[in-house]
Tab-separated table of C-alpha atoms and ligand atoms in Angstrom:
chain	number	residue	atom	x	y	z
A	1	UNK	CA	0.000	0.000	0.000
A	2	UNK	CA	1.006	3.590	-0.925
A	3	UNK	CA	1.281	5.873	1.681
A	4	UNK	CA	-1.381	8.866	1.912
A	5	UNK	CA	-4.583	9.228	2.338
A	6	UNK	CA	-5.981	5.353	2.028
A	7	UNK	CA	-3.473	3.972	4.597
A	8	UNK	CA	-3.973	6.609	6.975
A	9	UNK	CA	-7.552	5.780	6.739
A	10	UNK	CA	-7.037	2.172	7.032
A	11	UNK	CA	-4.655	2.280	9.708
A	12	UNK	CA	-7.281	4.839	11.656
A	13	UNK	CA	-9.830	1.855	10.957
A	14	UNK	CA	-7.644	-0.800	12.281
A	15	UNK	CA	-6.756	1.223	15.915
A	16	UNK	CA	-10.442	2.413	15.690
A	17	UNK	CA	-11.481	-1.296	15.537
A	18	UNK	CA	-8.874	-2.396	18.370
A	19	UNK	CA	-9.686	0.198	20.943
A	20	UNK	CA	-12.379	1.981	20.083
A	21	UNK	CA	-15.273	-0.416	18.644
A	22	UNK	CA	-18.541	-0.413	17.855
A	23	UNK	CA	-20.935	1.884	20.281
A	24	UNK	CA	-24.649	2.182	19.093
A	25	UNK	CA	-24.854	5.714	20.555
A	26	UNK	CA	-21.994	7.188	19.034
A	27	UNK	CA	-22.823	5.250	15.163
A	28	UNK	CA	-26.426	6.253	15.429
A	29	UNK	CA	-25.243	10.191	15.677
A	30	UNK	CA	-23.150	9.757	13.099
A	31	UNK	CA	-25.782	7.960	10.945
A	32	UNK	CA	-28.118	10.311	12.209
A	33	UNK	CA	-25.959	13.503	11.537
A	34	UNK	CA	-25.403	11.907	7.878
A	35	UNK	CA	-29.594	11.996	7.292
A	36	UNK	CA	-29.997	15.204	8.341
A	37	UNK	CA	-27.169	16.539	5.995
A	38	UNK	CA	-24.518	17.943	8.320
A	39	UNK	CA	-20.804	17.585	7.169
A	40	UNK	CA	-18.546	14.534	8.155
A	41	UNK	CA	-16.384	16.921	10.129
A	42	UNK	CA	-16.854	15.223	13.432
A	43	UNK	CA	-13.631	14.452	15.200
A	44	UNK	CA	-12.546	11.043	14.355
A	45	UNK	CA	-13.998	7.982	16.928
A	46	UNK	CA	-10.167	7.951	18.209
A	47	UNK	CA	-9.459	11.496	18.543
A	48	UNK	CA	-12.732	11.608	20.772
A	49	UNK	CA	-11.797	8.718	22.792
A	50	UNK	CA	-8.166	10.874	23.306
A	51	UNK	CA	-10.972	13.799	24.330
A	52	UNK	CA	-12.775	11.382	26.598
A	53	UNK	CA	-9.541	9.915	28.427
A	54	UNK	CA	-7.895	13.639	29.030
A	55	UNK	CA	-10.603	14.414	30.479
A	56	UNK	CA	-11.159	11.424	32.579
A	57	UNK	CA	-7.321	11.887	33.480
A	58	UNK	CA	-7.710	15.192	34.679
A	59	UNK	CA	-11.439	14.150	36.517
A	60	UNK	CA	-13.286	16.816	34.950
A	61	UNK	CA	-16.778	17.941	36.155
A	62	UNK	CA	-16.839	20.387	34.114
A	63	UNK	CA	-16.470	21.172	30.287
A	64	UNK	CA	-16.889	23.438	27.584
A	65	UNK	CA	-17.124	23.042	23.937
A	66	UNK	CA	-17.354	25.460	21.278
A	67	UNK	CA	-19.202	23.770	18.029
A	68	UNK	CA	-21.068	21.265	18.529
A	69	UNK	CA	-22.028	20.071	14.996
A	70	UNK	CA	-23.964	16.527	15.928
A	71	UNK	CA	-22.608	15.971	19.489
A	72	UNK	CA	-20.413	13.053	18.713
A	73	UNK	CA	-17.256	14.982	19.948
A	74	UNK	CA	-20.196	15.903	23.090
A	75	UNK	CA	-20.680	12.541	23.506
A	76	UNK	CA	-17.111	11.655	24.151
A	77	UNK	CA	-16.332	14.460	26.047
A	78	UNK	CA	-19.664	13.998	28.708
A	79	UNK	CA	-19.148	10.397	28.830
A	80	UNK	CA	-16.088	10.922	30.716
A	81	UNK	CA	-17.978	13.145	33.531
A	82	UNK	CA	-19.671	11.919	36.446
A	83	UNK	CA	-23.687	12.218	36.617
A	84	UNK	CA	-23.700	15.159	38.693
A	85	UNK	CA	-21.249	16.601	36.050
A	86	UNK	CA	-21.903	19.558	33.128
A	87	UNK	CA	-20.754	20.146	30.057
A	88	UNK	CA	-21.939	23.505	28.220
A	89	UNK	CA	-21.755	23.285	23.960
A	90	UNK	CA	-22.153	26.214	21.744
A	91	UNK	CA	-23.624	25.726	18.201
A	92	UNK	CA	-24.555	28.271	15.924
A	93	UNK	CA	-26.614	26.370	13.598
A	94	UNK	CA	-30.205	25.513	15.150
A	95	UNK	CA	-30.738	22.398	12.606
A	96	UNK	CA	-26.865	21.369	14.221
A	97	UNK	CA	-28.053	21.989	17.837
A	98	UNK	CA	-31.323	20.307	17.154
A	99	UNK	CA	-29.647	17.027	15.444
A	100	UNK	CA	-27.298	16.943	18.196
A	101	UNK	CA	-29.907	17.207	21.585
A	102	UNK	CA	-31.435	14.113	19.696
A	103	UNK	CA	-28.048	12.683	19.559
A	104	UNK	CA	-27.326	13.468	23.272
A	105	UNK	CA	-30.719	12.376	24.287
A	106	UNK	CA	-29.883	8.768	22.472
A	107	UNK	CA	-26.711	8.134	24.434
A	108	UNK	CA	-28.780	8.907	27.853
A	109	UNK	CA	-26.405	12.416	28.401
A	110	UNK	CA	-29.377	14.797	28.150
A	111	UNK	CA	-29.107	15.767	32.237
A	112	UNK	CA	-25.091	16.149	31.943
A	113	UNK	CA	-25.037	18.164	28.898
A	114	UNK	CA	-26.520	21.967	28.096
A	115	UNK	CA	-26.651	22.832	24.325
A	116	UNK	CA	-27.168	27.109	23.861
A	117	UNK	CA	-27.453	27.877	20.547
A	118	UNK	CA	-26.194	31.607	19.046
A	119	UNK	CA	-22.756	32.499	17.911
A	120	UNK	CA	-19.942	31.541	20.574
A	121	UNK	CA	-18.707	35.034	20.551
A	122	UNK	CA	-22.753	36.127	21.702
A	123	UNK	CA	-23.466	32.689	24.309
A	124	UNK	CA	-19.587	33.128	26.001
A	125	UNK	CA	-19.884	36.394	28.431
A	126	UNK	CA	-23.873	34.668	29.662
A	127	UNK	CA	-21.991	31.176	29.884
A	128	UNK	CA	-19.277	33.282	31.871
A	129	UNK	CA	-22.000	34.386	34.668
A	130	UNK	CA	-23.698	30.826	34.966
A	131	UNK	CA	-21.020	29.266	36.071
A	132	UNK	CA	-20.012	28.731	39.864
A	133	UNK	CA	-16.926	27.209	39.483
A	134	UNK	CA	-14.534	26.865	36.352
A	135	UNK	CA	-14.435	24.517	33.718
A	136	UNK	CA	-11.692	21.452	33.974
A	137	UNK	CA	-11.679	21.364	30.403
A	138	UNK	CA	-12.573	23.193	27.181
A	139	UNK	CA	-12.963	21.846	23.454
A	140	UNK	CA	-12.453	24.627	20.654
A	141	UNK	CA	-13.947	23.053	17.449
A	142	UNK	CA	-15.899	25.761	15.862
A	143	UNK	CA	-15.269	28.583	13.488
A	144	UNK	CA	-11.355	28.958	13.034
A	145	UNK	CA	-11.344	32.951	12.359
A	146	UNK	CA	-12.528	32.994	16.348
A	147	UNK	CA	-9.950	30.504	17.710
A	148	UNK	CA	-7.705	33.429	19.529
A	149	UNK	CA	-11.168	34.834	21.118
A	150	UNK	CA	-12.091	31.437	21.541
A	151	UNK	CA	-8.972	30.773	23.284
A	152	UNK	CA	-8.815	34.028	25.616
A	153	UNK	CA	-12.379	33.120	26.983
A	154	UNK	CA	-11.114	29.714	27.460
A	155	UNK	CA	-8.048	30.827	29.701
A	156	UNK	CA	-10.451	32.831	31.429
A	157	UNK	CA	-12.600	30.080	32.079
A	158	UNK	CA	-10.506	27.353	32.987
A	159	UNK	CA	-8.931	26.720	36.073
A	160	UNK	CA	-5.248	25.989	36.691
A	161	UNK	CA	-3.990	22.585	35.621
A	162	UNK	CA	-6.888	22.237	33.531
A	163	UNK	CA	-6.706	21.977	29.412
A	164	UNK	CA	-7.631	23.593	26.524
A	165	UNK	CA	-7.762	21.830	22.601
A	166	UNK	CA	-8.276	23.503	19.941
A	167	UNK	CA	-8.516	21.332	16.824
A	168	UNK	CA	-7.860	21.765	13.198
A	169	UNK	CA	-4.563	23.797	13.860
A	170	UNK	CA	-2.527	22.014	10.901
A	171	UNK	CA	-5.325	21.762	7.816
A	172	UNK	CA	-3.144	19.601	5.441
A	173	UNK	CA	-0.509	22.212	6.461
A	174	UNK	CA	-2.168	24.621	4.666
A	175	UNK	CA	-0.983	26.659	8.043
A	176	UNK	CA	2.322	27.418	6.681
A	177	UNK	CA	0.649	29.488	4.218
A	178	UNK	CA	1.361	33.009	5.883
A	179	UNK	CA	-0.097	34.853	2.697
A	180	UNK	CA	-3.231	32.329	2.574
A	181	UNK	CA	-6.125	34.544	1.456
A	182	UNK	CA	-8.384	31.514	3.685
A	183	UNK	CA	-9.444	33.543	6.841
A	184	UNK	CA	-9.813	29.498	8.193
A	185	UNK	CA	-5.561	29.730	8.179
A	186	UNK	CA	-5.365	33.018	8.820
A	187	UNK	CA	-7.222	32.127	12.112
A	188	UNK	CA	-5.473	29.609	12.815
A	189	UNK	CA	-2.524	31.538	12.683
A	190	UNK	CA	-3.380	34.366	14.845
A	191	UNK	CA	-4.189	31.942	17.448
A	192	UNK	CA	-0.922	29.938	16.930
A	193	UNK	CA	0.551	33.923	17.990
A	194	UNK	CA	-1.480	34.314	20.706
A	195	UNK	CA	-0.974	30.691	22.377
A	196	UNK	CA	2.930	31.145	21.566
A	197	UNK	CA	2.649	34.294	23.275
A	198	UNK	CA	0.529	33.192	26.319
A	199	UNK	CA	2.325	32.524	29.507
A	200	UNK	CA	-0.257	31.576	31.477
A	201	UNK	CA	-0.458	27.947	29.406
A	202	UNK	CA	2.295	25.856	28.531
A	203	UNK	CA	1.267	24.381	25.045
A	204	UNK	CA	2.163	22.125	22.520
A	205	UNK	CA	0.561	21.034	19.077
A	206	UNK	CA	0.508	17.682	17.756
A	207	UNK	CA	0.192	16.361	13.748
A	208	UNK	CA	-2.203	14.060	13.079
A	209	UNK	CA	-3.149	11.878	10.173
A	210	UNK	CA	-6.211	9.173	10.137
A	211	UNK	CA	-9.592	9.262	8.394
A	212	UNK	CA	-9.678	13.402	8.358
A	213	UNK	CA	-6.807	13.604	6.823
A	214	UNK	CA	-3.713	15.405	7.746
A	215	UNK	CA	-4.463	17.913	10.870
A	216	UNK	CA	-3.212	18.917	14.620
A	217	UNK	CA	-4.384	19.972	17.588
A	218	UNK	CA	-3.424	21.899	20.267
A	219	UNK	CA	-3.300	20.947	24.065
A	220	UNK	CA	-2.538	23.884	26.465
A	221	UNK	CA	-2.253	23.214	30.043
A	222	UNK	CA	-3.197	26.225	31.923
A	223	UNK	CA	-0.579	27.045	34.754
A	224	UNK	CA	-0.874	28.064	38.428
A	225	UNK	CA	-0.502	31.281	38.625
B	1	LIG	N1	-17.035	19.283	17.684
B	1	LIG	C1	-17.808	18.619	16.622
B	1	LIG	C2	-17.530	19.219	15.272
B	1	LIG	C3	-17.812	20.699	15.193
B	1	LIG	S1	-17.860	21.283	13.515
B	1	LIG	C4	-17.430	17.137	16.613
B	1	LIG	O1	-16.232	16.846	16.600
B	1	LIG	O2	-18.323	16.299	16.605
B	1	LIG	C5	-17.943	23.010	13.783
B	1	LIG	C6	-19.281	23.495	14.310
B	1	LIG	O3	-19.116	24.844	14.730
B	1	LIG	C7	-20.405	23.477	13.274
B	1	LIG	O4	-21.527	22.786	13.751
B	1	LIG	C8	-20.731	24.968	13.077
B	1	LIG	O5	-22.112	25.234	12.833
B	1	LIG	C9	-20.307	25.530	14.422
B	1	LIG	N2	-20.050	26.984	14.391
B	1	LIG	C10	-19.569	27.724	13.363
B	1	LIG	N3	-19.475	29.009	13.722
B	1	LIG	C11	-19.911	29.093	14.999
B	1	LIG	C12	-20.054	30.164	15.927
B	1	LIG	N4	-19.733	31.427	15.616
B	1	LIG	N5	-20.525	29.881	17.158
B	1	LIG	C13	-20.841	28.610	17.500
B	1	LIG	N6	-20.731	27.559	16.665
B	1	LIG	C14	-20.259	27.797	15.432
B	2	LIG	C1	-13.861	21.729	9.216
B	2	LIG	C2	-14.089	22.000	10.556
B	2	LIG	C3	-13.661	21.119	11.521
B	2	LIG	O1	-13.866	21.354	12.838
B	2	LIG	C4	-12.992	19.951	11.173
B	2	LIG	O2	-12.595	19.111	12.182
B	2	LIG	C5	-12.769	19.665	9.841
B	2	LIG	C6	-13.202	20.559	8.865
B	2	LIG	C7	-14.313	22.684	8.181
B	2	LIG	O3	-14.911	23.699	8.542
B	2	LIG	O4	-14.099	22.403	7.007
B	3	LIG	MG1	-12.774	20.041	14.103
């Protein structure tokens, strides 16, 4: 086999089928989420079991995401909370948040999980007030021209030794491209500034290739202060 796109999918297959398995909640959103018409750009099944165990390793009871899409990265991510935990998710697209509370429902994590619909940038400063006690972790999935406002609500949010991932930092490394007229990259690339620049996190980002092609994420560990 060739390397490329086919045997990073079929290796992603191959660990998906050795640790990951089948899970009727999680297929059923996806199947779901393909009926209702929503894009395939759901975080692959292992990148959300790597959500689900850094947030069991840190024992989160508390989590934010930012995009939602069809809850399948929720799903993950509130599966590793215990059931007097929260996780908050902010969708912009009603037919994305409405797909996805059917989702959650499905896989029993309606009580754990809250899905507010609105722009991120508009749901953030109410999300802010509601809270009594910061979030463990927070998931950054949504809109790329955002992720450095993403990011400094996040470190505002979060308390210290908790984590912060923003995904879809690489794009095929279409992030090298400092004069990329793509406001996705240029995004991406004002937040790579800002995170570089942060000292209040200490911050890597990691490659990855697997059924959604070639992409990264970033993990940022937010310090005591
Ligand atoms: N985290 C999901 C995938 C999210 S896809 C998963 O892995 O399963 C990105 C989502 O962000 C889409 O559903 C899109 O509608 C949403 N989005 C785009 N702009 C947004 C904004 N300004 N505020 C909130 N959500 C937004
Ligand atoms: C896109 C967004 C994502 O969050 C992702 O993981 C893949 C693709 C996109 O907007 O194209
Ligand atoms: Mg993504």
């Amino acid at each position: 086999m060739s390397d490329g796109q086919a045997q990073w999918s079929a290796v992603d297959d191959y660990i998906t089928d050795l640790l990951v398995g089948p899970d009727p909640a999680l297929d059923a959103a996806l199947e779901a989420n393909a009926r209702a018409g929503l894009p395939a750009i759901d975080v692959s099944p292992a990148q959300g079991k790597l959500l689900h165990l850094l947030a069991r390793s840190i024992d989160a009871r508390q989590i934010l995401e930012i995009g939602t899409l069809g809850g399948y990265s929720t799903i993950w991510l509130a599966r590793a909370l215990p059931a007097d935990g929260r996780l908050i998710t902010l969708e912009y697209s009603p037919v994305h948040a409405q797909v996805a509370a059917s989702n959650i429902a499905r896989a029993g994590l309606d009580k754990i999980v809250e899905i507010r619909q609105g722009r991120a940038l508009d749901t953030l400063p109410r999300v802010a007030d509601d809270i009594d006690e910061p979030f463990d972790l927070v998931f950054i999935d949504a809109d790329k021209p955002s992720n450095a406002d993403y990011f400094k609500w996040a470190l505002r949010l979060t308390r210290p030794r908790g984590v912060i991932i923003v995904d879809n930092v690489v794009r095929g490394g279409r992030v090298l491209e400092a004069d990329s007229d793509d406001a996705a990259v240029q995004g991406t690339r004002r937040f790579n500034e800002v995170l570089a620049a942060e000292t209040r996190v200490s911050a890597t980002e990691i490659q990855t290739v697997g059924s959604k092609g070639h992409d990264g994420f970033a993990l940022a560990v937010v310090l005591e202060a």
